[in-house]
Amino acid sequence: MRNADIAAHFSELADLYELDGAIVHRVVAYRNAAAAIREAPRSVEELARAGRATELAGVGKTIAEKIETLLERGRLPQAERLLEKFPAGLVEITRIPGFGPKRARKVFDELGIGTREELRRAAEEQRLREVPGFGARAEESVLAALAADPDGSARGRVLLSRVRAIGEEIVAALREHPACQRVELAGSARRMAETCKDVDVVAAATDRAALVEAFRALALLEVTSASESGARAVTHNGLPIDLRVVAPETFGNLLQHLTGSGPHNEALRTQAVRRGLHVSEYGVLDDERGTTHACATEDEVYRVLGLVYVPPELRENRGELEAARARELPDLLRVDSLRGDLHCHTIASDGRASVEGMAAAARERGLDYLAITDHSASHGFGKDVSPDALRRHIEHIRAVDESLGDDFRLLAGSEVNVLPDGSLDYDDELLTELDWVIASLHSSFRLSEQEMTDRMVRAIEHPLVDAIGHPTGRLIERRDPYALDLDHVFEAAARSGTFLEVNGNPNRRDLSERNARRAIAAGVTLVVDSDAHGPETLANVGYGVATARRAWVEGRHVANTRRWDELDPLRRPSSTAADA
DNA sequence: GCCGTTTTCGGCCCGACTGTTTTCAGTCG
């Protein structure tokens, strides 16, 4: 059983216990355990079978035993018992905005309501107000919430790249204002999460009202509420924006608070309480002295708590607080640590720019090398690059490289299709002429896990393949990853010295942060690339770097932090095996 | 149910907002 599946069972059990009226801390304990299981970088099943599940923070004796029961029977008996007591739809009701376990339980007890549909009808027929604590307003808001999300499937999350485009525009506009002293994006956009629910902006100003007024005047917003301390707005395409403005003395406290994540802040405060410190957006209250320490910078917030500064990308309660206390945070990958980009396209396949145009843009970005990796013969959309066309393409790339001088290297590469049986659609003789080969899957996504894994491992083991492009094929919020046994994939990549890509296309970010962290733990070396289809999207490598940072990846884990003459020998299986 | 520089019991993050209340429980981020 995968970690995610085990975690889902404990999340469900937490929901059911909560409906059953268990004390809140017990419910929280189950949720914490579920999160620890989900985030664990190794197989929890293996850990549990070795009797070591309690090594996970938040898993004690009781939950460790329940994991073993779950692995034996495939179900948790406690959950089964509670599912006889409550209709399955009742948990769905707790997800409706404004509803939680207490209110869901109340409508079930009083009116026998156990599904969203039954709740909707009761609200329409004005029967909800018969329940103590519910009134006409409650009926209205239930109907509004159900109308906004009829089947409970709306996730309402927006891709990071869209959110950052809007958020950065707002920040830039506010920064221009004379009253503005500091302004930053906060929230999940600052943490570079895959998707965001809204945009949080934090500012410090000499004249707070004036800055709020400037925010109200931005043409891209419909402002829904405003005061001296901030404003709330919605962009014309429906993205909610929150602005908070404080005096500069507490800017650090507010930025830290609103950057989150929720679990990071909760854990931060829990640990602080043990030292007699209470953290909020207004400062750090010291029990002993009775004073509140206001922090102008985030650095100060963390320092007051005995921690080193935690980069926003790590603030997910995945071990960063313990590492920050021990001063052992990773030396995270940075965009400027990358010397080259090893995945991009030109008009030879489905790109928008010439070889010359891409090379010039890469140089402009300060890179030392760029691999041109157009799609191979059987790609099936855009232009196909036949073997003869590839030979001419290689010659052209070499000629352009010659013309560029010694401080920049243009590499002749290809993004070669992996066919359903794991073979490649150029023959070895042609592949040998290339400097750099990425193998990617672009078709036949629906094979079984066994077939898909065999296919991938065969590509990884091909001696002329340097890297696997977007290894799981997922598209954020749109397409699930291929069915793959990633433990096998990572083992094969580590053994053969084939690199796995962290693709920077903001729709892909593949490997994901979770999988990239597992990959480096398994000894895999990564490449972080833009997969640019035009000069402007070379900047997408920033999303790849953000993904890698969220995976605790350091420069040493990434092949293209090296010069090309250092990287080149790394990718030969014999020498890699010797290094390992 | 978990956990320990207040260790094996007694706590468990912090503050804002909302709607239904007459002092606050429940929900949210």
Coordinates of C-alpha atoms (C1' of nucleotides) in Angstrom, one line a residue:
Chain A
M1 CA 0.0 0.0 0.0
R2 CA 1.3 3.4 -0.9
N3 CA 1.9 6.2 1.6
A4 CA -0.9 8.3 0.0
D5 CA -3.4 5.4 0.4
I6 CA -2.5 4.7 4.0
A7 CA -2.7 8.5 4.7
A8 CA -6.2 8.6 3.1
H9 CA -7.5 5.9 5.4
F10 CA -6.3 7.8 8.5
S11 CA -7.7 11.1 7.1
E12 CA -11.1 9.4 6.7
L13 CA -10.9 8.0 10.2
A14 CA -10.1 11.5 11.5
D15 CA -13.2 12.9 9.7
L16 CA -15.4 10.1 11.1
Y17 CA -14.1 10.4 14.7
E18 CA -14.7 14.2 14.4
L19 CA -18.4 13.6 13.4
D20 CA -18.6 11.1 16.2
G21 CA -17.7 13.9 18.6
A22 CA -14.2 12.7 19.6
I23 CA -12.2 15.3 21.5
V24 CA -10.6 17.6 19.0
H25 CA -7.0 16.7 20.0
R26 CA -7.5 13.1 19.2
V27 CA -8.9 14.1 15.7
V28 CA -5.9 16.3 15.2
A29 CA -3.6 13.5 16.2
Y30 CA -5.0 11.3 13.4
R31 CA -4.7 14.2 10.9
N32 CA -1.1 14.8 12.0
A33 CA -0.3 11.1 11.6
A34 CA -2.0 11.1 8.1
A35 CA 0.2 14.1 7.1
A36 CA 3.3 12.5 8.4
I37 CA 2.5 9.3 6.5
R38 CA 1.8 11.2 3.3
E39 CA 5.0 13.2 3.5
A40 CA 7.2 10.4 4.6
P41 CA 10.1 10.1 2.0
R42 CA 10.2 6.3 2.4
S43 CA 7.6 3.5 2.2
V44 CA 5.6 3.5 5.4
E45 CA 4.4 0.0 4.6
E46 CA 8.0 -1.2 4.8
L47 CA 8.6 0.9 7.9
A48 CA 5.5 -0.6 9.6
R49 CA 6.4 -4.1 8.6
A50 CA 9.8 -3.6 10.2
G51 CA 7.9 -2.4 13.4
R52 CA 9.4 1.1 13.1
A53 CA 6.3 3.2 12.2
T54 CA 6.6 5.1 15.5
E55 CA 9.8 6.7 14.1
L56 CA 7.4 9.0 12.2
A57 CA 6.7 12.1 14.3
G58 CA 3.0 12.0 15.2
V59 CA 2.7 8.2 15.0
G60 CA 2.6 6.5 18.4
K61 CA 1.9 3.0 19.5
T62 CA -1.9 3.1 18.8
I63 CA -1.6 4.4 15.3
A64 CA 1.3 2.2 14.5
E65 CA -0.8 -0.8 15.4
K66 CA -3.7 0.5 13.3
I67 CA -1.3 0.8 10.3
E68 CA -0.4 -2.9 10.7
T69 CA -4.1 -3.8 10.9
L70 CA -4.8 -1.7 7.8
L71 CA -2.0 -3.5 5.9
E72 CA -3.3 -6.9 6.9
R73 CA -7.0 -6.3 6.2
G74 CA -7.1 -3.4 3.7
R75 CA -9.5 -1.5 5.9
L76 CA -9.6 0.1 9.3
P77 CA -12.2 -1.7 11.5
Q78 CA -12.9 1.6 13.5
A79 CA -13.7 3.4 10.2
E80 CA -16.0 0.6 9.1
R81 CA -17.9 0.7 12.4
L82 CA -18.4 4.5 12.1
L83 CA -19.5 4.2 8.4
E84 CA -22.4 2.1 9.7
K85 CA -23.4 4.9 12.0
F86 CA -23.1 7.9 9.6
P87 CA -24.0 8.1 5.9
A88 CA -20.9 8.5 3.7
G89 CA -22.4 11.8 2.4
L90 CA -22.2 13.4 5.8
V91 CA -18.4 13.9 5.4
E92 CA -19.1 15.7 2.2
I93 CA -21.4 18.1 4.1
T94 CA -18.5 19.0 6.4
R95 CA -16.6 20.3 3.3
I96 CA -19.3 22.8 2.5
P97 CA -18.1 26.3 3.3
G98 CA -19.5 27.4 6.7
F99 CA -20.1 23.8 7.7
G100 CA -17.8 21.7 9.9
P101 CA -18.2 18.5 11.9
K102 CA -20.4 20.1 14.6
R103 CA -23.0 21.7 12.2
A104 CA -23.0 18.6 9.9
R105 CA -23.7 16.4 12.9
K106 CA -26.5 18.7 14.1
V107 CA -28.4 18.6 10.9
F108 CA -28.0 14.8 10.8
D109 CA -29.3 14.4 14.3
E110 CA -32.1 16.9 14.1
L111 CA -33.3 16.4 10.5
G112 CA -31.7 13.1 9.4
I113 CA -29.8 14.9 6.6
G114 CA -27.0 12.8 5.3
T115 CA -26.3 14.1 1.7
R116 CA -25.7 17.4 0.0
E117 CA -29.0 17.0 -1.9
E118 CA -31.0 16.5 1.3
L119 CA -29.3 19.6 2.8
R120 CA -30.2 21.6 -0.3
R121 CA -33.8 20.6 -0.1
A122 CA -34.1 21.4 3.6
A123 CA -32.7 24.8 3.0
E124 CA -35.1 25.5 0.1
E125 CA -38.0 24.4 2.1
Q126 CA -36.9 26.6 5.0
R127 CA -36.7 23.6 7.4
L128 CA -33.0 24.3 8.3
R129 CA -34.1 27.1 10.6
E130 CA -35.8 24.6 12.8
V131 CA -32.4 23.5 14.0
P132 CA -31.1 25.5 17.0
G133 CA -28.2 27.7 15.9
F134 CA -29.4 27.9 12.3
G135 CA -31.5 30.8 10.8
A136 CA -32.5 32.3 7.5
R137 CA -29.0 33.5 6.8
A138 CA -27.7 29.9 7.2
E139 CA -30.2 28.7 4.6
E140 CA -29.2 31.4 2.2
S141 CA -25.5 30.7 2.5
V142 CA -26.1 26.9 2.1
L143 CA -27.9 27.5 -1.1
A144 CA -25.3 29.9 -2.4
A145 CA -22.5 27.5 -1.5
L146 CA -24.2 24.5 -3.2
A147 CA -25.1 26.5 -6.3
A148 CA -21.4 27.7 -6.6
D149 CA -20.2 24.1 -6.4
P150 CA -23.1 21.7 -7.3
D151 CA -21.3 18.4 -7.0
G152 CA -18.6 19.3 -4.5
S153 CA -15.8 18.8 -7.0
A154 CA -14.7 22.5 -7.6
R155 CA -11.2 22.8 -6.4
G156 CA -11.0 26.5 -7.2
R157 CA -7.2 26.5 -7.4
V158 CA -5.3 28.5 -9.9
L159 CA -2.0 27.5 -11.5
L160 CA 1.0 29.3 -9.8
S161 CA 2.2 30.9 -13.0
R162 CA -1.1 32.8 -13.5
V163 CA -1.3 33.8 -9.9
R164 CA 2.3 35.1 -9.9
A165 CA 1.7 37.1 -13.1
I166 CA -1.2 38.9 -11.4
G167 CA 0.4 39.1 -8.0
E168 CA 3.7 40.6 -9.3
E169 CA 1.8 43.2 -11.2
I170 CA 0.0 44.3 -8.1
V171 CA 3.1 44.3 -6.0
A172 CA 5.0 46.3 -8.7
A173 CA 2.2 48.9 -8.8
L174 CA 2.1 49.3 -5.0
R175 CA 5.9 49.6 -4.9
E176 CA 5.7 52.7 -7.0
H177 CA 3.5 54.5 -4.4
P178 CA 5.4 57.1 -2.3
A179 CA 3.8 55.9 0.9
C180 CA 4.9 52.3 0.4
Q181 CA 7.9 51.2 2.4
R182 CA 7.8 47.5 1.8
V183 CA 5.5 45.2 -0.2
E184 CA 5.8 41.5 -0.9
L185 CA 3.7 38.6 -2.1
A186 CA 2.9 36.2 0.7
G187 CA 0.9 33.0 0.9
S188 CA 1.2 30.0 -1.3
A189 CA 2.3 32.2 -4.2
R190 CA 5.4 33.2 -2.2
R191 CA 6.0 29.5 -1.3
M192 CA 5.9 28.7 -5.0
A193 CA 3.2 26.0 -4.4
E194 CA 1.8 24.3 -7.5
T195 CA -1.5 26.1 -7.3
C196 CA -3.0 28.9 -5.2
K197 CA -6.5 29.7 -3.9
D198 CA -5.9 33.4 -3.7
V199 CA -3.2 36.1 -3.7
D200 CA -1.9 37.6 -0.4
V201 CA -0.1 40.9 -0.5
V202 CA 1.6 42.3 2.6
A203 CA 2.8 45.9 2.8
A204 CA 4.3 48.4 5.2
A205 CA 3.5 52.1 4.7
T206 CA 4.0 55.5 6.2
D207 CA 0.4 56.4 5.3
R208 CA -1.6 53.2 5.3
A209 CA -4.8 54.7 4.1
A210 CA -3.1 56.2 1.1
L211 CA -1.7 52.8 0.1
V212 CA -5.0 51.1 0.4
E213 CA -6.5 53.9 -1.7
A214 CA -3.8 53.2 -4.4
F215 CA -4.8 49.5 -4.3
R216 CA -8.4 50.4 -4.7
A217 CA -7.5 52.4 -7.8
L218 CA -5.9 49.5 -9.6
A219 CA -7.8 48.9 -12.8
L220 CA -7.6 45.1 -12.6
L221 CA -9.6 44.8 -9.4
E222 CA -13.1 44.9 -8.1
V223 CA -12.7 45.9 -4.5
T224 CA -15.2 44.2 -2.1
S225 CA -14.1 45.8 1.2
A226 CA -11.4 48.2 2.4
S227 CA -10.2 49.8 5.6
E228 CA -7.0 51.4 6.8
S229 CA -5.4 48.0 7.6
G230 CA -6.1 46.5 4.2
A231 CA -8.5 45.6 1.5
R232 CA -10.1 42.6 -0.2
A233 CA -10.7 42.4 -3.9
V234 CA -11.4 40.1 -6.8
T235 CA -9.7 40.3 -10.2
H236 CA -12.0 40.5 -13.2
N237 CA -11.1 36.8 -13.9
G238 CA -12.3 35.8 -10.4
L239 CA -9.1 35.5 -8.4
P240 CA -9.4 36.8 -4.8
I241 CA -6.7 39.3 -3.6
D242 CA -6.1 40.2 0.0
L243 CA -4.0 43.2 0.9
R244 CA -2.8 43.8 4.5
V245 CA -0.9 47.0 5.5
V246 CA 0.9 47.4 8.7
A247 CA 3.5 49.7 10.3
P248 CA 7.0 48.7 9.3
E249 CA 7.9 47.6 12.9
T250 CA 5.7 44.5 12.5
F251 CA 6.1 43.9 8.8
G252 CA 8.2 40.7 9.5
N253 CA 5.6 39.3 11.8
L254 CA 2.8 39.8 9.3
L255 CA 4.8 38.5 6.3
Q256 CA 5.8 35.4 8.2
H257 CA 2.2 34.8 9.4
L258 CA 0.6 35.3 5.9
T259 CA 3.3 33.3 4.1
G260 CA 2.3 30.2 6.0
S261 CA 1.8 27.4 5.4
G262 CA -0.8 26.7 8.0
P263 CA 0.9 23.5 9.1
H264 CA 4.3 25.3 9.2
N265 CA 3.0 28.1 11.4
E266 CA 1.1 25.7 13.7
A267 CA 4.2 23.6 14.3
L268 CA 6.3 26.8 14.7
R269 CA 3.9 28.1 17.4
T270 CA 3.7 24.7 19.2
Q271 CA 7.4 24.6 19.5
A272 CA 7.6 28.2 20.6
V273 CA 5.1 27.7 23.4
R274 CA 7.5 25.2 25.0
R275 CA 9.9 28.0 25.2
G276 CA 7.3 30.4 26.7
L277 CA 6.8 32.3 23.4
H278 CA 3.6 33.0 21.7
V279 CA 3.8 33.8 18.0
S280 CA 1.1 35.8 16.1
E281 CA 1.0 38.2 13.2
Y282 CA 1.4 41.0 15.8
G283 CA 4.7 39.9 17.3
V284 CA 6.2 37.3 19.6
L285 CA 4.9 37.5 23.2
D286 CA 7.4 36.5 25.9
D287 CA 5.6 34.9 28.9
E288 CA 8.4 35.6 31.3
R289 CA 9.0 39.2 30.5
G290 CA 5.4 40.0 29.5
T291 CA 6.6 41.9 26.5
T292 CA 5.8 41.5 22.8
H293 CA 8.7 41.5 20.4
A294 CA 7.8 43.2 17.1
C295 CA 9.9 42.1 14.2
A296 CA 10.5 44.3 11.1
T297 CA 11.9 41.4 9.2
E298 CA 11.1 37.7 8.9
D299 CA 14.8 36.9 9.7
E300 CA 14.2 38.4 13.1
V301 CA 11.0 36.4 13.7
Y302 CA 13.0 33.1 13.2
R303 CA 16.0 34.4 15.2
V304 CA 13.8 35.2 18.2
L305 CA 12.6 31.7 18.1
G306 CA 16.1 30.2 18.0
L307 CA 15.9 29.2 14.4
V308 CA 17.8 30.2 11.3
Y309 CA 15.8 31.8 8.5
V310 CA 13.6 29.2 6.7
P311 CA 13.2 29.9 2.9
P312 CA 9.5 30.2 2.0
E313 CA 9.6 27.1 -0.3
L314 CA 10.4 24.9 2.7
R315 CA 7.6 26.1 5.0
E316 CA 5.4 23.1 4.7
N317 CA 6.1 21.3 8.0
R318 CA 8.2 18.7 6.3
G319 CA 11.1 18.7 8.8
E320 CA 12.3 22.3 8.1
L321 CA 11.8 23.5 11.7
E322 CA 13.9 20.7 13.2
A323 CA 16.6 21.4 10.5
A324 CA 16.4 25.2 11.2
R325 CA 16.9 24.6 14.9
A326 CA 19.9 22.3 14.2
R327 CA 21.2 24.8 11.6
E328 CA 21.1 22.0 9.1
L329 CA 18.8 23.4 6.4
P330 CA 19.8 22.4 2.9
D331 CA 21.8 24.8 0.8
L332 CA 19.0 25.0 -1.8
L333 CA 19.4 25.1 -5.5
R334 CA 19.2 28.6 -7.0
V335 CA 18.3 29.8 -10.5
D336 CA 21.8 31.3 -10.8
S337 CA 23.5 28.0 -9.8
L338 CA 22.4 26.5 -13.2
R339 CA 25.1 26.7 -15.8
G340 CA 23.0 25.3 -18.7
D341 CA 19.6 24.4 -19.9
L342 CA 19.2 20.9 -21.4
H343 CA 15.7 20.9 -22.8
C344 CA 14.2 23.3 -25.4
H345 CA 12.5 23.4 -28.7
T346 CA 12.8 25.4 -31.9
I347 CA 10.8 25.8 -35.1
A348 CA 12.3 22.5 -36.2
S349 CA 9.5 20.8 -34.2
D350 CA 6.9 22.7 -32.2
G351 CA 8.9 25.7 -30.9
R352 CA 8.4 29.3 -31.9
A353 CA 12.0 30.5 -32.5
S354 CA 15.0 29.6 -34.5
V355 CA 18.1 27.8 -33.2
E356 CA 19.9 31.2 -33.3
G357 CA 17.1 32.9 -31.4
M358 CA 17.1 30.3 -28.6
A359 CA 20.9 30.4 -28.4
A360 CA 20.9 34.2 -28.1
A361 CA 18.2 34.2 -25.5
A362 CA 20.0 31.6 -23.4
R363 CA 23.3 33.6 -23.6
E364 CA 21.3 36.7 -22.6
R365 CA 20.2 34.8 -19.5
G366 CA 23.8 34.1 -18.5
L367 CA 23.9 30.4 -19.3
D368 CA 27.1 28.7 -20.5
Y369 CA 25.4 26.1 -22.6
L370 CA 22.0 25.2 -24.2
A371 CA 20.9 21.9 -25.6
I372 CA 18.5 22.1 -28.6
T373 CA 16.1 19.1 -28.1
D374 CA 13.4 19.1 -30.7
H375 CA 10.9 16.3 -30.8
S376 CA 11.7 13.1 -32.6
A377 CA 10.2 11.4 -35.7
S378 CA 7.0 9.9 -34.3
H379 CA 6.0 12.9 -32.1
G380 CA 2.7 13.3 -34.0
F381 CA 2.1 17.0 -33.4
G382 CA 4.0 20.0 -34.5
K383 CA 6.6 19.1 -37.1
D384 CA 8.2 15.7 -37.2
V385 CA 11.9 15.6 -37.3
S386 CA 12.8 12.7 -39.6
P387 CA 16.2 11.0 -39.3
D388 CA 17.4 13.0 -42.4
A389 CA 16.0 16.2 -41.0
L390 CA 17.7 15.6 -37.7
R391 CA 21.1 15.1 -39.5
R392 CA 20.6 18.5 -41.2
H393 CA 19.5 20.0 -37.9
I394 CA 22.6 18.7 -36.1
E395 CA 24.8 20.3 -38.8
H396 CA 23.0 23.6 -38.5
I397 CA 23.3 23.6 -34.7
R398 CA 27.0 22.9 -35.0
A399 CA 27.4 25.8 -37.4
V400 CA 25.6 28.1 -35.1
D401 CA 27.7 26.9 -32.2
E402 CA 30.9 27.6 -34.2
S403 CA 29.7 31.2 -34.8
L404 CA 29.0 31.9 -31.1
G405 CA 32.6 31.9 -29.7
D406 CA 34.2 30.0 -26.9
D407 CA 32.2 31.3 -23.9
F408 CA 29.0 29.5 -24.9
R409 CA 28.3 26.0 -26.0
L410 CA 25.3 25.0 -28.2
L411 CA 24.6 21.3 -28.0
A412 CA 22.8 19.1 -30.5
G413 CA 20.2 17.1 -28.8
S414 CA 16.8 15.5 -29.1
E415 CA 13.8 14.8 -27.1
V416 CA 13.3 11.3 -28.3
N417 CA 10.0 9.4 -28.0
V418 CA 9.9 6.3 -25.9
L419 CA 7.7 3.8 -27.8
P420 CA 5.2 1.6 -26.0
D421 CA 7.7 -1.3 -25.7
G422 CA 10.4 1.0 -24.3
S423 CA 12.5 1.3 -27.5
L424 CA 13.3 4.7 -29.0
D425 CA 12.2 6.1 -32.3
Y426 CA 15.7 7.0 -33.6
D427 CA 18.3 4.2 -34.2
D428 CA 21.4 4.1 -32.1
E429 CA 23.6 5.1 -35.0
L430 CA 21.8 8.4 -35.2
L431 CA 21.6 8.9 -31.5
T432 CA 25.4 8.6 -31.3
E433 CA 25.7 11.7 -33.3
L434 CA 24.0 13.8 -30.7
D435 CA 25.6 15.5 -27.7
W436 CA 22.6 15.0 -25.5
V437 CA 19.5 12.7 -25.5
I438 CA 16.3 13.2 -23.5
A439 CA 13.8 10.3 -23.7
S440 CA 10.2 11.2 -23.0
L441 CA 6.8 9.5 -23.2
H442 CA 4.2 11.3 -25.4
S443 CA 1.8 8.5 -26.2
S444 CA 0.2 5.3 -25.0
F445 CA -0.3 6.6 -21.4
R446 CA -2.8 4.0 -20.4
L447 CA -0.6 0.9 -20.2
S448 CA -0.7 -1.1 -16.9
E449 CA 1.7 -0.1 -14.1
Q450 CA 3.8 -3.1 -14.9
E451 CA 4.0 -2.3 -18.6
M452 CA 4.6 1.4 -18.0
T453 CA 7.3 0.7 -15.4
D454 CA 9.1 -1.8 -17.7
R455 CA 8.9 0.7 -20.6
M456 CA 10.4 3.4 -18.5
V457 CA 13.1 1.3 -17.0
R458 CA 14.1 0.1 -20.5
A459 CA 14.5 3.7 -21.6
I460 CA 16.5 4.5 -18.5
E461 CA 18.8 1.6 -19.1
H462 CA 19.4 2.6 -22.8
P463 CA 23.1 3.4 -22.9
L464 CA 22.6 6.5 -25.1
V465 CA 19.8 8.1 -23.0
D466 CA 21.1 10.8 -20.8
A467 CA 17.9 11.9 -19.1
I468 CA 14.2 11.2 -18.9
G469 CA 12.0 14.1 -19.6
H470 CA 8.9 14.9 -17.5
P471 CA 9.1 11.5 -15.9
T472 CA 5.6 11.0 -14.7
G473 CA 3.6 12.8 -17.4
R474 CA 1.3 14.6 -14.9
L475 CA -0.3 17.9 -15.8
I476 CA -1.2 19.9 -12.7
E477 CA -5.0 19.8 -12.1
R478 CA -5.5 18.3 -15.5
R479 CA -3.9 14.9 -16.0
D480 CA -2.8 12.3 -13.5
P481 CA 0.7 10.8 -13.6
Y482 CA 1.3 7.6 -15.6
A483 CA 0.9 4.4 -13.6
L484 CA 4.5 3.9 -12.6
D485 CA 6.3 2.1 -9.8
L486 CA 8.5 5.0 -8.9
D487 CA 10.6 3.1 -6.5
H488 CA 11.7 0.9 -9.4
V489 CA 12.2 3.9 -11.7
F490 CA 14.3 5.7 -9.1
E491 CA 16.4 2.6 -8.4
A492 CA 17.0 2.1 -12.2
A493 CA 17.9 5.8 -12.7
A494 CA 20.3 5.7 -9.7
R495 CA 21.9 2.5 -10.8
S496 CA 22.4 3.4 -14.5
G497 CA 23.3 7.1 -13.9
T498 CA 20.5 8.3 -16.1
F499 CA 19.3 11.7 -14.9
L500 CA 15.6 12.4 -14.2
E501 CA 14.2 15.8 -15.2
V502 CA 12.5 18.4 -13.1
N503 CA 10.6 20.0 -15.9
G504 CA 10.0 23.7 -15.4
N505 CA 6.9 24.1 -17.5
P506 CA 4.5 25.5 -14.9
N507 CA 1.8 23.1 -16.1
R508 CA 4.1 20.1 -15.5
R509 CA 6.7 20.7 -12.7
D510 CA 7.5 17.0 -13.2
L511 CA 9.1 15.4 -11.2
S512 CA 6.9 17.0 -8.6
E513 CA 8.3 18.3 -5.3
R514 CA 7.4 15.1 -3.5
N515 CA 8.8 12.8 -6.1
A516 CA 12.0 14.8 -6.6
R517 CA 12.6 14.5 -2.9
R518 CA 12.1 10.8 -3.0
A519 CA 14.4 10.6 -6.1
I520 CA 17.4 12.3 -4.5
A521 CA 16.9 10.2 -1.4
A522 CA 17.2 7.2 -3.7
G523 CA 20.5 8.5 -5.1
V524 CA 19.2 9.9 -8.4
T525 CA 20.9 12.9 -10.0
L526 CA 18.4 15.4 -11.5
V527 CA 18.5 17.9 -14.3
V528 CA 16.3 21.0 -14.0
D529 CA 15.2 22.4 -17.4
S530 CA 12.8 24.9 -18.9
D531 CA 11.4 22.8 -21.7
A532 CA 11.1 26.2 -23.4
H533 CA 9.2 26.5 -26.7
G534 CA 10.3 30.1 -27.3
P535 CA 12.9 32.6 -25.9
E536 CA 10.6 34.0 -23.3
T537 CA 9.8 30.6 -21.7
L538 CA 13.5 29.9 -20.9
A539 CA 12.5 31.7 -17.7
N540 CA 10.2 28.8 -16.9
V541 CA 13.3 27.1 -15.5
G542 CA 12.4 29.2 -12.4
Y543 CA 9.4 27.0 -11.8
G544 CA 11.7 23.9 -12.1
V545 CA 14.1 25.4 -9.6
A546 CA 11.2 26.3 -7.2
T547 CA 9.9 22.7 -7.5
A548 CA 13.4 21.4 -6.7
R549 CA 13.8 23.8 -3.7
R550 CA 10.5 22.6 -2.3
A551 CA 12.0 19.1 -2.7
W552 CA 15.0 20.1 -0.5
V553 CA 17.3 19.8 -3.6
E554 CA 20.8 21.2 -3.4
G555 CA 23.1 22.2 -6.3
R556 CA 25.1 19.0 -5.9
H557 CA 21.9 16.9 -6.7
V558 CA 21.6 18.6 -10.1
A559 CA 23.7 17.8 -13.1
N560 CA 23.4 21.1 -14.9
T561 CA 24.8 23.1 -12.1
R562 CA 28.1 21.8 -13.5
R563 CA 30.0 23.1 -16.5
W564 CA 29.4 21.1 -19.6
D565 CA 33.0 19.6 -19.6
E566 CA 32.3 18.4 -16.0
L567 CA 28.8 17.1 -16.7
D568 CA 29.8 15.3 -19.9
P569 CA 31.8 12.5 -18.2
L570 CA 29.2 12.2 -15.5
R571 CA 26.6 10.7 -17.8
R572 CA 28.7 7.8 -18.9
P573 CA 27.3 4.8 -17.0
S574 CA 30.8 3.2 -16.2
S575 CA 32.2 6.4 -14.7
T576 CA 28.9 7.1 -12.9
A577 CA 29.0 3.7 -11.3
A578 CA 32.5 4.3 -10.1
D579 CA 31.5 7.7 -8.6
A580 CA 28.6 6.1 -6.8
Chain B
dG1 C1' -3.8 10.1 20.4
dC2 C1' 0.8 12.1 20.9
dC3 C1' 4.5 13.8 23.5
dG4 C1' 8.5 15.6 26.9
dT5 C1' 14.9 21.7 28.5
dT6 C1' 7.3 22.1 32.9
dT7 C1' 8.8 14.0 30.9
dT8 C1' 4.7 9.2 31.9
dC9 C1' 0.3 13.3 33.1
dG10 C1' -1.8 17.2 31.4
dG11 C1' -1.5 19.8 28.2
dC12 C1' -2.2 20.4 23.0
dC13 C1' -1.3 27.6 18.0
dC14 C1' -3.4 32.1 17.3
dG15 C1' -6.6 35.5 16.1
dA16 C1' -10.6 37.1 13.1
dC17 C1' -15.1 36.7 11.7
dT18 C1' -20.0 35.2 11.6
dG19 C1' -24.5 34.4 12.9
dT20 C1' -27.1 33.6 16.5
dT21 C1' -26.8 34.9 20.5
dT22 C1' -27.5 37.9 25.7
dT23 C1' -21.8 36.0 26.3
dC24 C1' -20.2 32.6 22.5
dA25 C1' -19.6 28.3 19.7
dG26 C1' -18.2 27.1 15.3
dT27 C1' -15.5 27.9 11.4
dC28 C1' -11.7 29.7 8.8
dG29 C1' -7.0 30.7 7.4

